[in-house]
């Protein structure tokens, strides 16, 4: 099995990346900005439990060419081996949402049963298909997944297979013997078929441990030298007679030719039960046993008498079963202890996992008598045998963007804790905690304990939309610490509370609505006062603290390539009477969001976006000032630009959201453009004069101001989202100042009730010095005029990059790359602020130097109204919208208006390789230049039916994707900006087979399609809720 976790490169390549085994790595350490795509890192020893058991493995020579007998056997076997391509659409239990491929083999051709691994079938939702040796394809559905052991059974429709004659492989666990030559026949390393040779070296290996996540236990494993790799999970291990003697399950990732196979005793029993239409009983006493050799058992207290009796009764045995983990509050708690050596079960000497499983499975709901030795003493206990299926979750609940189920036996066993509690399987939406996507247990919500899923559901039913409630929770890796956070409950973007229940008859998970949201409580005015800064030499400057508010922005869907689902920062109040606040676009990137404003660290009110500047990295938002009874102060904005060398006071908020103050000096004011992000274009500021200051605090603070001694705000200190580092995979944020005169014209218009509709030149410029412009053809007279007009800056602007052409092409009067701009509307341009003339003019009279010659142009400007995303479609898990401004800045040609901005892990788009930064140009050969034409084309396609997408990568490489819709888990949805809606956006979910002009039904998606589970071109983690920090548990 492999993981398709990494983002597809912009150039066309295979959508599948190969790894050895499902990623069972440790969770990444919490970091400020890190990759959260849960992609496994190479080099992990998947399947090695550090016990040193492999030290006894004798190196084997490579197998020679197959004999005629083996060739005949392989010919019979391969027709029954299938390649399984599948998705796990959502995170569940130990598994994250993923797309992958593996192997299986037919074990019942009449009923259409395929045996594969449990880590392929998964414990949660599954959808996939299999490909036979002759390339016939058929959908597969889960029939059974074992609660513990690494096998599962899939079902296909035998009638759908027309051209190949299938004969099921017979399961013969009794033929697995040390020294037997075997072949592993499977989908190795992503290839259609690979046949690997090996020899069985051990039958009594303990089950391999794969770190955090799913691991098999309470069974022996077979060890051999075969060197299978990613995609071979579920391959049959066959002998020379063509019998399946084991199931390939895992191997080493360090290059050693060692593989681990699951014995087929329990799969054979489960298959026989399913053939008869019976359930598969599975018993447990919630104890993990491991095989230990006699010498270790003696050290644990095994007496000579019992050793002699066992060696006499079972002469081939070299070890015994020893209790490794006894779960608290389980049937064996306080009766069996870790280190107990198992002697008898129901009076029978027992040293084999297979026999122990058999007894427990036949005694579900009954009692068994167990005799163990503890430190040389015989201890006999009577235990109740529980049902493994009841402690393996078969349902989950989605609410407020997160998904939850009861803690599983697998997770409890891994951490040796009781099998109880509410497990967050998808920590998204309102329940996004502290940069880690999984592993949380909810202890309480809204001051009410939530010991199980049923109680959790009842508590959540009583919480209103937009409420803020206290949640306490622990992480499985740190159960000593009780964390406390206040979360904002979103019941409007994902309004329904839904229950998903596994249906083994259909292989699907059935969704049902279990609660509608309670409406939000009407907001009420509240009173507060600002904290005063102590020991500040300039009281008027310190008083500007009353102009700061804290802003939290939560994005339910990823748009415009933005890498986060939540951002927190500070804004400056520019009109307290009207509730107007200026904030960085690194905090508020687009207006499909929930905004809250916190005043004086006390009052929280909702806000909305009024204006977003296309170039200058700021937005203006508005809250209702009637709800705020606090002495909020309108910031006094300077009308004259601050200059290099000026003294000023830096007041900012550091990474701990604490205010810091320092006297400083402006060191430089220079024209910059924030670097572009190559892997996924997102908003960036260009053509701006950035201020830097002489204090180390400036690099620690993403929000603040430069303020004069009299309290006049001379510049805003903002965070600028930059590129993603290819080495650390972290997003770079720049902290720079922008002079207040740059924003004053827009602020004044909005104060007067006018939202400006700016026009811009679709160019990116950079400064160029006089020594260069002279060489490029600028005359000496113009050089003299520059020196006279701008004594402090002898510079002009050259067009570095032009945005992609509109559909009508470039106007003959447009600027060209390499043009040196002399004047616009007769004014010499030597500063960025002088380019602001473009905002209010449809055309600009420009004088430029082009090719060494002065050229007069009537340059058109472009409206910015269509640069912000106002419509998005979620199709097959991919977020599609018109190419946003950052895309137009970085690309030379728009292939269509259907741009892939993000995609959901485990979705069809993820499986079939339709990746962020792709353009979709046609559906089934029908051109789709616009979102409307695309929607019309795809909504008429039946569910689970192949169709073709013509796709063009970001760097102009065309290719064709074939894919199927999965409307059950990933319905087609549309978000359209609509001021009439309370949220500002209207959401529509299309029913299966709807045409774009046909009926529409507003409903919930089956799975959470929020930003938390999406990648926009690379993985991401986002910060958690409004944390109160950690409280000692």
PDB file of N, CA and C in Angstrom, residues 706-772:
ATOM      1  N   UNK A 706       3.842  52.490  13.953  1.00  0.00           N
ATOM      2  CA  UNK A 706       4.871  53.459  14.296  1.00  0.00           C
ATOM      3  C   UNK A 706       4.130  54.725  14.674  1.00  0.00           C
ATOM      4  N   UNK A 707       4.377  55.211  15.867  1.00  0.00           N
ATOM      5  CA  UNK A 707       3.570  56.299  16.396  1.00  0.00           C
ATOM      6  C   UNK A 707       4.484  57.423  16.891  1.00  0.00           C
ATOM      7  N   UNK A 708       4.069  58.655  16.636  1.00  0.00           N
ATOM      8  CA  UNK A 708       4.816  59.818  17.108  1.00  0.00           C
ATOM      9  C   UNK A 708       4.552  60.037  18.595  1.00  0.00           C
ATOM     10  N   UNK A 709       5.348  60.901  19.204  1.00  0.00           N
ATOM     11  CA  UNK A 709       5.205  61.145  20.641  1.00  0.00           C
ATOM     12  C   UNK A 709       3.846  61.723  20.998  1.00  0.00           C
ATOM     13  N   UNK A 710       3.214  62.424  20.030  1.00  0.00           N
ATOM     14  CA  UNK A 710       1.901  62.998  20.315  1.00  0.00           C
ATOM     15  C   UNK A 710       0.757  62.040  20.045  1.00  0.00           C
ATOM     16  N   UNK A 711       1.071  60.779  19.694  1.00  0.00           N
ATOM     17  CA  UNK A 711       0.039  59.780  19.466  1.00  0.00           C
ATOM     18  C   UNK A 711      -0.408  59.652  18.026  1.00  0.00           C
ATOM     19  N   UNK A 712       0.185  60.412  17.104  1.00  0.00           N
ATOM     20  CA  UNK A 712      -0.175  60.300  15.689  1.00  0.00           C
ATOM     21  C   UNK A 712       0.439  59.034  15.098  1.00  0.00           C
ATOM     22  N   UNK A 713      -0.400  58.239  14.451  1.00  0.00           N
ATOM     23  CA  UNK A 713       0.072  56.995  13.830  1.00  0.00           C
ATOM     24  C   UNK A 713       0.709  57.339  12.492  1.00  0.00           C
ATOM     25  N   UNK A 714       2.020  57.077  12.405  1.00  0.00           N
ATOM     26  CA  UNK A 714       2.764  57.427  11.195  1.00  0.00           C
ATOM     27  C   UNK A 714       2.816  56.286  10.183  1.00  0.00           C
ATOM     28  N   UNK A 715       2.703  55.069  10.668  1.00  0.00           N
ATOM     29  CA  UNK A 715       2.748  53.908   9.766  1.00  0.00           C
ATOM     30  C   UNK A 715       2.085  52.730  10.456  1.00  0.00           C
ATOM     31  N   UNK A 716       1.505  51.846   9.648  1.00  0.00           N
ATOM     32  CA  UNK A 716       0.987  50.577  10.150  1.00  0.00           C
ATOM     33  C   UNK A 716       2.065  49.516   9.983  1.00  0.00           C
ATOM     34  N   UNK A 717       2.199  48.681  10.980  1.00  0.00           N
ATOM     35  CA  UNK A 717       3.151  47.566  10.906  1.00  0.00           C
ATOM     36  C   UNK A 717       2.348  46.292  10.630  1.00  0.00           C
ATOM     37  N   UNK A 718       2.561  45.687   9.467  1.00  0.00           N
ATOM     38  CA  UNK A 718       1.710  44.585   8.994  1.00  0.00           C
ATOM     39  C   UNK A 718       2.539  43.342   8.708  1.00  0.00           C
ATOM     40  N   UNK A 719       1.869  42.205   8.745  1.00  0.00           N
ATOM     41  CA  UNK A 719       2.485  40.944   8.312  1.00  0.00           C
ATOM     42  C   UNK A 719       2.132  40.715   6.850  1.00  0.00           C
ATOM     43  N   UNK A 720       3.101  40.218   6.093  1.00  0.00           N
ATOM     44  CA  UNK A 720       2.943  39.960   4.665  1.00  0.00           C
ATOM     45  C   UNK A 720       3.241  38.483   4.419  1.00  0.00           C
ATOM     46  N   UNK A 721       2.263  37.770   3.862  1.00  0.00           N
ATOM     47  CA  UNK A 721       2.476  36.348   3.565  1.00  0.00           C
ATOM     48  C   UNK A 721       3.356  36.232   2.330  1.00  0.00           C
ATOM     49  N   UNK A 722       4.454  35.508   2.470  1.00  0.00           N
ATOM     50  CA  UNK A 722       5.393  35.354   1.368  1.00  0.00           C
ATOM     51  C   UNK A 722       5.398  33.963   0.790  1.00  0.00           C
ATOM     52  N   UNK A 723       6.566  33.533   0.383  1.00  0.00           N
ATOM     53  CA  UNK A 723       6.708  32.254  -0.294  1.00  0.00           C
ATOM     54  C   UNK A 723       6.824  31.115   0.719  1.00  0.00           C
ATOM     55  N   UNK A 724       6.683  29.892   0.235  1.00  0.00           N
ATOM     56  CA  UNK A 724       6.908  28.711   1.076  1.00  0.00           C
ATOM     57  C   UNK A 724       8.325  28.213   0.843  1.00  0.00           C
ATOM     58  N   UNK A 725       9.060  28.059   1.913  1.00  0.00           N
ATOM     59  CA  UNK A 725      10.444  27.617   1.798  1.00  0.00           C
ATOM     60  C   UNK A 725      10.497  26.192   1.287  1.00  0.00           C
ATOM     61  N   UNK A 726      11.265  25.920   0.231  1.00  0.00           N
ATOM     62  CA  UNK A 726      11.348  24.547  -0.281  1.00  0.00           C
ATOM     63  C   UNK A 726      12.106  23.622   0.657  1.00  0.00           C
ATOM     64  N   UNK A 727      12.885  24.177   1.562  1.00  0.00           N
ATOM     65  CA  UNK A 727      13.688  23.352   2.457  1.00  0.00           C
ATOM     66  C   UNK A 727      12.918  22.967   3.717  1.00  0.00           C
ATOM     67  N   UNK A 728      12.315  23.959   4.355  1.00  0.00           N
ATOM     68  CA  UNK A 728      11.578  23.690   5.591  1.00  0.00           C
ATOM     69  C   UNK A 728      10.106  23.440   5.351  1.00  0.00           C
ATOM     70  N   UNK A 729       9.628  23.754   4.166  1.00  0.00           N
ATOM     71  CA  UNK A 729       8.205  23.643   3.835  1.00  0.00           C
ATOM     72  C   UNK A 729       7.348  24.527   4.741  1.00  0.00           C
ATOM     73  N   UNK A 730       7.922  25.621   5.196  1.00  0.00           N
ATOM     74  CA  UNK A 730       7.190  26.575   6.023  1.00  0.00           C
ATOM     75  C   UNK A 730       6.929  27.847   5.226  1.00  0.00           C
ATOM     76  N   UNK A 731       5.818  28.493   5.557  1.00  0.00           N
ATOM     77  CA  UNK A 731       5.488  29.750   4.896  1.00  0.00           C
ATOM     78  C   UNK A 731       6.249  30.891   5.553  1.00  0.00           C
ATOM     79  N   UNK A 732       6.852  31.716   4.720  1.00  0.00           N
ATOM     80  CA  UNK A 732       7.606  32.859   5.214  1.00  0.00           C
ATOM     81  C   UNK A 732       6.653  34.032   5.385  1.00  0.00           C
ATOM     82  N   UNK A 733       6.745  34.699   6.522  1.00  0.00           N
ATOM     83  CA  UNK A 733       5.981  35.928   6.739  1.00  0.00           C
ATOM     84  C   UNK A 733       6.958  37.077   6.931  1.00  0.00           C
ATOM     85  N   UNK A 734       6.708  38.160   6.217  1.00  0.00           N
ATOM     86  CA  UNK A 734       7.525  39.359   6.334  1.00  0.00           C
ATOM     87  C   UNK A 734       6.781  40.379   7.189  1.00  0.00           C
ATOM     88  N   UNK A 735       7.523  41.115   8.000  1.00  0.00           N
ATOM     89  CA  UNK A 735       6.933  42.153   8.855  1.00  0.00           C
ATOM     90  C   UNK A 735       7.513  43.495   8.438  1.00  0.00           C
ATOM     91  N   UNK A 736       6.646  44.349   7.892  1.00  0.00           N
ATOM     92  CA  UNK A 736       7.088  45.621   7.326  1.00  0.00           C
ATOM     93  C   UNK A 736       6.076  46.714   7.658  1.00  0.00           C
ATOM     94  N   UNK A 737       6.533  47.950   7.545  1.00  0.00           N
ATOM     95  CA  UNK A 737       5.647  49.088   7.789  1.00  0.00           C
ATOM     96  C   UNK A 737       5.166  49.712   6.497  1.00  0.00           C
ATOM     97  N   UNK A 738       3.959  50.285   6.537  1.00  0.00           N
ATOM     98  CA  UNK A 738       3.419  51.026   5.411  1.00  0.00           C
ATOM     99  C   UNK A 738       2.942  52.379   5.932  1.00  0.00           C
ATOM    100  N   UNK A 739       3.383  53.443   5.278  1.00  0.00           N
ATOM    101  CA  UNK A 739       3.058  54.794   5.741  1.00  0.00           C
ATOM    102  C   UNK A 739       1.557  55.044   5.641  1.00  0.00           C
ATOM    103  N   UNK A 740       0.996  55.717   6.648  1.00  0.00           N
ATOM    104  CA  UNK A 740      -0.456  55.939   6.679  1.00  0.00           C
ATOM    105  C   UNK A 740      -0.972  56.775   5.516  1.00  0.00           C
ATOM    106  N   UNK A 741      -0.208  57.736   4.933  1.00  0.00           N
ATOM    107  CA  UNK A 741      -0.762  58.444   3.768  1.00  0.00           C
ATOM    108  C   UNK A 741      -1.095  57.520   2.598  1.00  0.00           C
ATOM    109  N   UNK A 742      -0.499  56.329   2.569  1.00  0.00           N
ATOM    110  CA  UNK A 742      -0.786  55.383   1.488  1.00  0.00           C
ATOM    111  C   UNK A 742      -2.207  54.835   1.593  1.00  0.00           C
ATOM    112  N   UNK A 743      -2.745  54.763   2.812  1.00  0.00           N
ATOM    113  CA  UNK A 743      -4.073  54.186   2.982  1.00  0.00           C
ATOM    114  C   UNK A 743      -5.155  55.233   3.219  1.00  0.00           C
ATOM    115  N   UNK A 744      -4.749  56.470   3.502  1.00  0.00           N
ATOM    116  CA  UNK A 744      -5.724  57.499   3.869  1.00  0.00           C
ATOM    117  C   UNK A 744      -6.806  57.739   2.822  1.00  0.00           C
ATOM    118  N   UNK A 745      -6.488  57.809   1.512  1.00  0.00           N
ATOM    119  CA  UNK A 745      -7.559  58.076   0.542  1.00  0.00           C
ATOM    120  C   UNK A 745      -8.681  57.048   0.587  1.00  0.00           C
ATOM    121  N   UNK A 746      -8.314  55.783   0.706  1.00  0.00           N
ATOM    122  CA  UNK A 746      -9.338  54.736   0.769  1.00  0.00           C
ATOM    123  C   UNK A 746     -10.100  54.825   2.080  1.00  0.00           C
ATOM    124  N   UNK A 747      -9.386  55.027   3.178  1.00  0.00           N
ATOM    125  CA  UNK A 747     -10.043  55.123   4.484  1.00  0.00           C
ATOM    126  C   UNK A 747     -11.046  56.267   4.498  1.00  0.00           C
ATOM    127  N   UNK A 748     -10.675  57.394   3.940  1.00  0.00           N
ATOM    128  CA  UNK A 748     -11.586  58.556   3.930  1.00  0.00           C
ATOM    129  C   UNK A 748     -12.826  58.284   3.106  1.00  0.00           C
ATOM    130  N   UNK A 749     -12.675  57.578   1.979  1.00  0.00           N
ATOM    131  CA  UNK A 749     -13.856  57.247   1.180  1.00  0.00           C
ATOM    132  C   UNK A 749     -14.800  56.330   1.944  1.00  0.00           C
ATOM    133  N   UNK A 750     -14.247  55.331   2.594  1.00  0.00           N
ATOM    134  CA  UNK A 750     -15.097  54.385   3.328  1.00  0.00           C
ATOM    135  C   UNK A 750     -15.737  55.079   4.533  1.00  0.00           C
ATOM    136  N   UNK A 751     -15.025  55.991   5.162  1.00  0.00           N
ATOM    137  CA  UNK A 751     -15.629  56.762   6.253  1.00  0.00           C
ATOM    138  C   UNK A 751     -16.847  57.529   5.776  1.00  0.00           C
ATOM    139  N   UNK A 752     -16.794  57.985   4.544  1.00  0.00           N
ATOM    140  CA  UNK A 752     -17.920  58.766   4.005  1.00  0.00           C
ATOM    141  C   UNK A 752     -18.992  57.872   3.402  1.00  0.00           C
ATOM    142  N   UNK A 753     -18.851  56.552   3.550  1.00  0.00           N
ATOM    143  CA  UNK A 753     -19.881  55.628   3.085  1.00  0.00           C
ATOM    144  C   UNK A 753     -19.698  55.129   1.675  1.00  0.00           C
ATOM    145  N   UNK A 754     -18.549  55.405   1.078  1.00  0.00           N
ATOM    146  CA  UNK A 754     -18.293  54.977  -0.295  1.00  0.00           C
ATOM    147  C   UNK A 754     -17.235  53.869  -0.272  1.00  0.00           C
ATOM    148  N   UNK A 755     -17.581  52.703  -0.807  1.00  0.00           N
ATOM    149  CA  UNK A 755     -16.593  51.633  -0.953  1.00  0.00           C
ATOM    150  C   UNK A 755     -15.932  51.816  -2.315  1.00  0.00           C
ATOM    151  N   UNK A 756     -14.659  52.172  -2.340  1.00  0.00           N
ATOM    152  CA  UNK A 756     -14.029  52.499  -3.627  1.00  0.00           C
ATOM    153  C   UNK A 756     -13.906  51.289  -4.546  1.00  0.00           C
ATOM    154  N   UNK A 757     -14.086  51.533  -5.821  1.00  0.00           N
ATOM    155  CA  UNK A 757     -13.890  50.510  -6.850  1.00  0.00           C
ATOM    156  C   UNK A 757     -12.642  50.911  -7.626  1.00  0.00           C
ATOM    157  N   UNK A 758     -11.529  50.394  -7.193  1.00  0.00           N
ATOM    158  CA  UNK A 758     -10.244  50.820  -7.728  1.00  0.00           C
ATOM    159  C   UNK A 758      -9.980  50.206  -9.103  1.00  0.00           C
ATOM    160  N   UNK A 759      -9.164  50.893  -9.852  1.00  0.00           N
ATOM    161  CA  UNK A 759      -8.624  50.375 -11.097  1.00  0.00           C
ATOM    162  C   UNK A 759      -7.094  50.345 -10.949  1.00  0.00           C
ATOM    163  N   UNK A 760      -6.464  49.376 -11.581  1.00  0.00           N
ATOM    164  CA  UNK A 760      -5.014  49.260 -11.422  1.00  0.00           C
ATOM    165  C   UNK A 760      -4.356  48.981 -12.767  1.00  0.00           C
ATOM    166  N   UNK A 761      -3.082  49.275 -12.823  1.00  0.00           N
ATOM    167  CA  UNK A 761      -2.260  48.807 -13.934  1.00  0.00           C
ATOM    168  C   UNK A 761      -1.893  47.351 -13.652  1.00  0.00           C
ATOM    169  N   UNK A 762      -2.098  46.519 -14.651  1.00  0.00           N
ATOM    170  CA  UNK A 762      -1.856  45.093 -14.420  1.00  0.00           C
ATOM    171  C   UNK A 762      -0.382  44.760 -14.623  1.00  0.00           C
ATOM    172  N   UNK A 763       0.466  45.453 -13.865  1.00  0.00           N
ATOM    173  CA  UNK A 763       1.903  45.264 -13.997  1.00  0.00           C
ATOM    174  C   UNK A 763       2.542  45.184 -12.623  1.00  0.00           C
ATOM    175  N   UNK A 764       3.690  44.538 -12.573  1.00  0.00           N
ATOM    176  CA  UNK A 764       4.543  44.551 -11.398  1.00  0.00           C
ATOM    177  C   UNK A 764       5.825  45.276 -11.783  1.00  0.00           C
ATOM    178  N   UNK A 765       6.227  46.221 -10.954  1.00  0.00           N
ATOM    179  CA  UNK A 765       7.392  47.039 -11.292  1.00  0.00           C
ATOM    180  C   UNK A 765       8.519  46.799 -10.306  1.00  0.00           C
ATOM    181  N   UNK A 766       9.708  47.206 -10.713  1.00  0.00           N
ATOM    182  CA  UNK A 766      10.817  47.272  -9.778  1.00  0.00           C
ATOM    183  C   UNK A 766      11.611  48.539 -10.069  1.00  0.00           C
ATOM    184  N   UNK A 767      12.318  49.001  -9.060  1.00  0.00           N
ATOM    185  CA  UNK A 767      13.060  50.253  -9.232  1.00  0.00           C
ATOM    186  C   UNK A 767      14.327  50.003 -10.038  1.00  0.00           C
ATOM    187  N   UNK A 768      14.760  51.048 -10.705  1.00  0.00           N
ATOM    188  CA  UNK A 768      15.961  50.954 -11.524  1.00  0.00           C
ATOM    189  C   UNK A 768      16.740  52.260 -11.363  1.00  0.00           C
ATOM    190  N   UNK A 769      18.037  52.133 -11.195  1.00  0.00           N
ATOM    191  CA  UNK A 769      18.871  53.287 -10.873  1.00  0.00           C
ATOM    192  C   UNK A 769      19.321  54.024 -12.139  1.00  0.00           C
ATOM    193  N   UNK A 770      19.850  55.222 -11.925  1.00  0.00           N
ATOM    194  CA  UNK A 770      20.201  56.082 -13.051  1.00  0.00           C
ATOM    195  C   UNK A 770      21.304  55.496 -13.931  1.00  0.00           C
ATOM    196  N   UNK A 771      22.244  54.780 -13.316  1.00  0.00           N
ATOM    197  CA  UNK A 771      23.305  54.179 -14.123  1.00  0.00           C
ATOM    198  C   UNK A 771      22.728  53.169 -15.106  1.00  0.00           C
ATOM    199  N   UNK A 772      21.646  52.534 -14.732  1.00  0.00           N
ATOM    200  CA  UNK A 772      21.028  51.527 -15.600  1.00  0.00           C
ATOM    201  C   UNK A 772      20.120  52.168 -16.644  1.00  0.00           C
TER     202      UNK A 772
END
